[in-house]
Amino acid sequence: MNRMLYIIYGIGADSVGLVGGITSPIAAVRGNIVDMRQDVLHGLFTIYLVVDLGEATVPVKEFRAIVDRISAETGVKLSIERYTPTPRGVEKKNMLVTLVGKDKSGIIATITEKLGAYNINIEISEVVAREDIFLMDLLCDVSSSALPTENLKTAIREAMQAIRISTMFQTEDVFNKKKKIILFDVAGSFMDALTMREIMIQAGIQRQSVSIGDPEEPELAFMHATASLLEGLPQTVIDAVMDSIEISKGTHELLQTLKIMGYKIGLISNGFDAFTGAMKTRLGLDFAFGFELPMDDDAQAVIGDLPAGLMKPLDRPGIIAKILKQERVDQEDITVISDRDIDCATTPGIRLVFNMKVMLDLMNQHALSRDSLTGLLRSFGIPKG
């Protein structure tokens, strides 16, 4: 068969129906699309097609005119060039490299320079960076590298650890991604400092009432005292506050991308489980853990007067071990993103917008006392002093 390969590529503003608007006219003249890559980056539509015109019903000159017409009709600026494939070796050896960590400049340069130094060819790469979280998948051909696979993994892992980025590898069945888990371990409060400060001003709450005054004070003691502030608070009031929380657009995009890339997602928070459970449902998380807040099932209200020892500390290593066992994955397949060991002005990955008006209205209606509002402000994680 006489193959006449051409590559068509272009960019434009994204809209519904672009792929069909581009491919249908090509098919109408029997242009055979043998490869295609298409993506949308921040509203920018990009497309690459390799088209075989060997059996096309029009000559190349007329086909170029068709491509120009497609550009005019779709608004996508398309170019067309003759394409001669470069023969590839049959001994290809694939390795999928996944990078996860706090977003910063230089991550892509670091990994690509390291891969290039070992003669590793990047064939497909995908990056998402939202809400201070960086995630990258690279499908690589390592067949030309002189290093054994395990040595390669060690060299890449050490280079990325130097900039505090976690690295995961998959060398078998790379087109069927293995199960991976990302766990957000958030010690601080999910409420931003400005919103919290304004609520405290309007409600007459002192700063020292909300945050840990002594850095040595155990988290458990702080949350035990928080529960006492919530004594008798109705479940309906808690639900009203939880329902009023909005999820940032960047968080939705990040979590959606993580799920598409095959991740299971979990949350550990120094907040109460009434909060983490609500966020698990709202965000579609697979796991969520927080301090247990006892509820009176009959009264449907918080039991805040707790005897010593009833509230248990958060066993983070135990939680991770439980997830690993439940999901049947190895330690290297779970990435923990925490605000404990990185400088975060806001919570990493998951950003929430709290409705100040709802809380203050509940206080004005005497559904929330000053103490119970103080307890709520301490329930979304421990505010920094």
Short mmCIF file of C-alpha atoms in Angstrom, two decimals, residues 34 37 54 81 83 93 120 124 229 269 282 291 327 332 354 361 377 380:
data_model
loop_
_atom_site.label_atom_id
_atom_site.label_comp_id
_atom_site.label_asym_id
_atom_site.label_seq_id
_atom_site.Cartn_x
_atom_site.Cartn_y
_atom_site.Cartn_z
CA VAL A 34 -3.22 6.63 11.96
CA ARG A 37 -2.90 13.24 20.34
CA GLY A 54 -2.33 7.14 0.22
CA GLU A 81 3.64 19.05 6.79
CA TYR A 83 5.93 13.37 7.64
CA LYS A 93 11.79 -1.13 27.28
CA ILE A 120 16.39 7.78 28.49
CA ILE A 124 4.70 10.72 26.70
CA LEU A 229 -16.64 23.80 73.81
CA SER A 269 -6.77 15.98 59.51
CA ARG A 282 -18.21 16.26 49.20
CA PHE A 291 -10.41 12.93 65.80
CA GLU A 327 -5.49 -1.78 49.23
CA GLU A 332 6.45 2.96 47.71
CA PHE A 354 -15.81 28.80 54.51
CA ASP A 361 -26.07 34.21 61.22
CA LEU A 377 -13.21 27.26 64.51
CA PHE A 380 -11.24 22.15 60.98
#
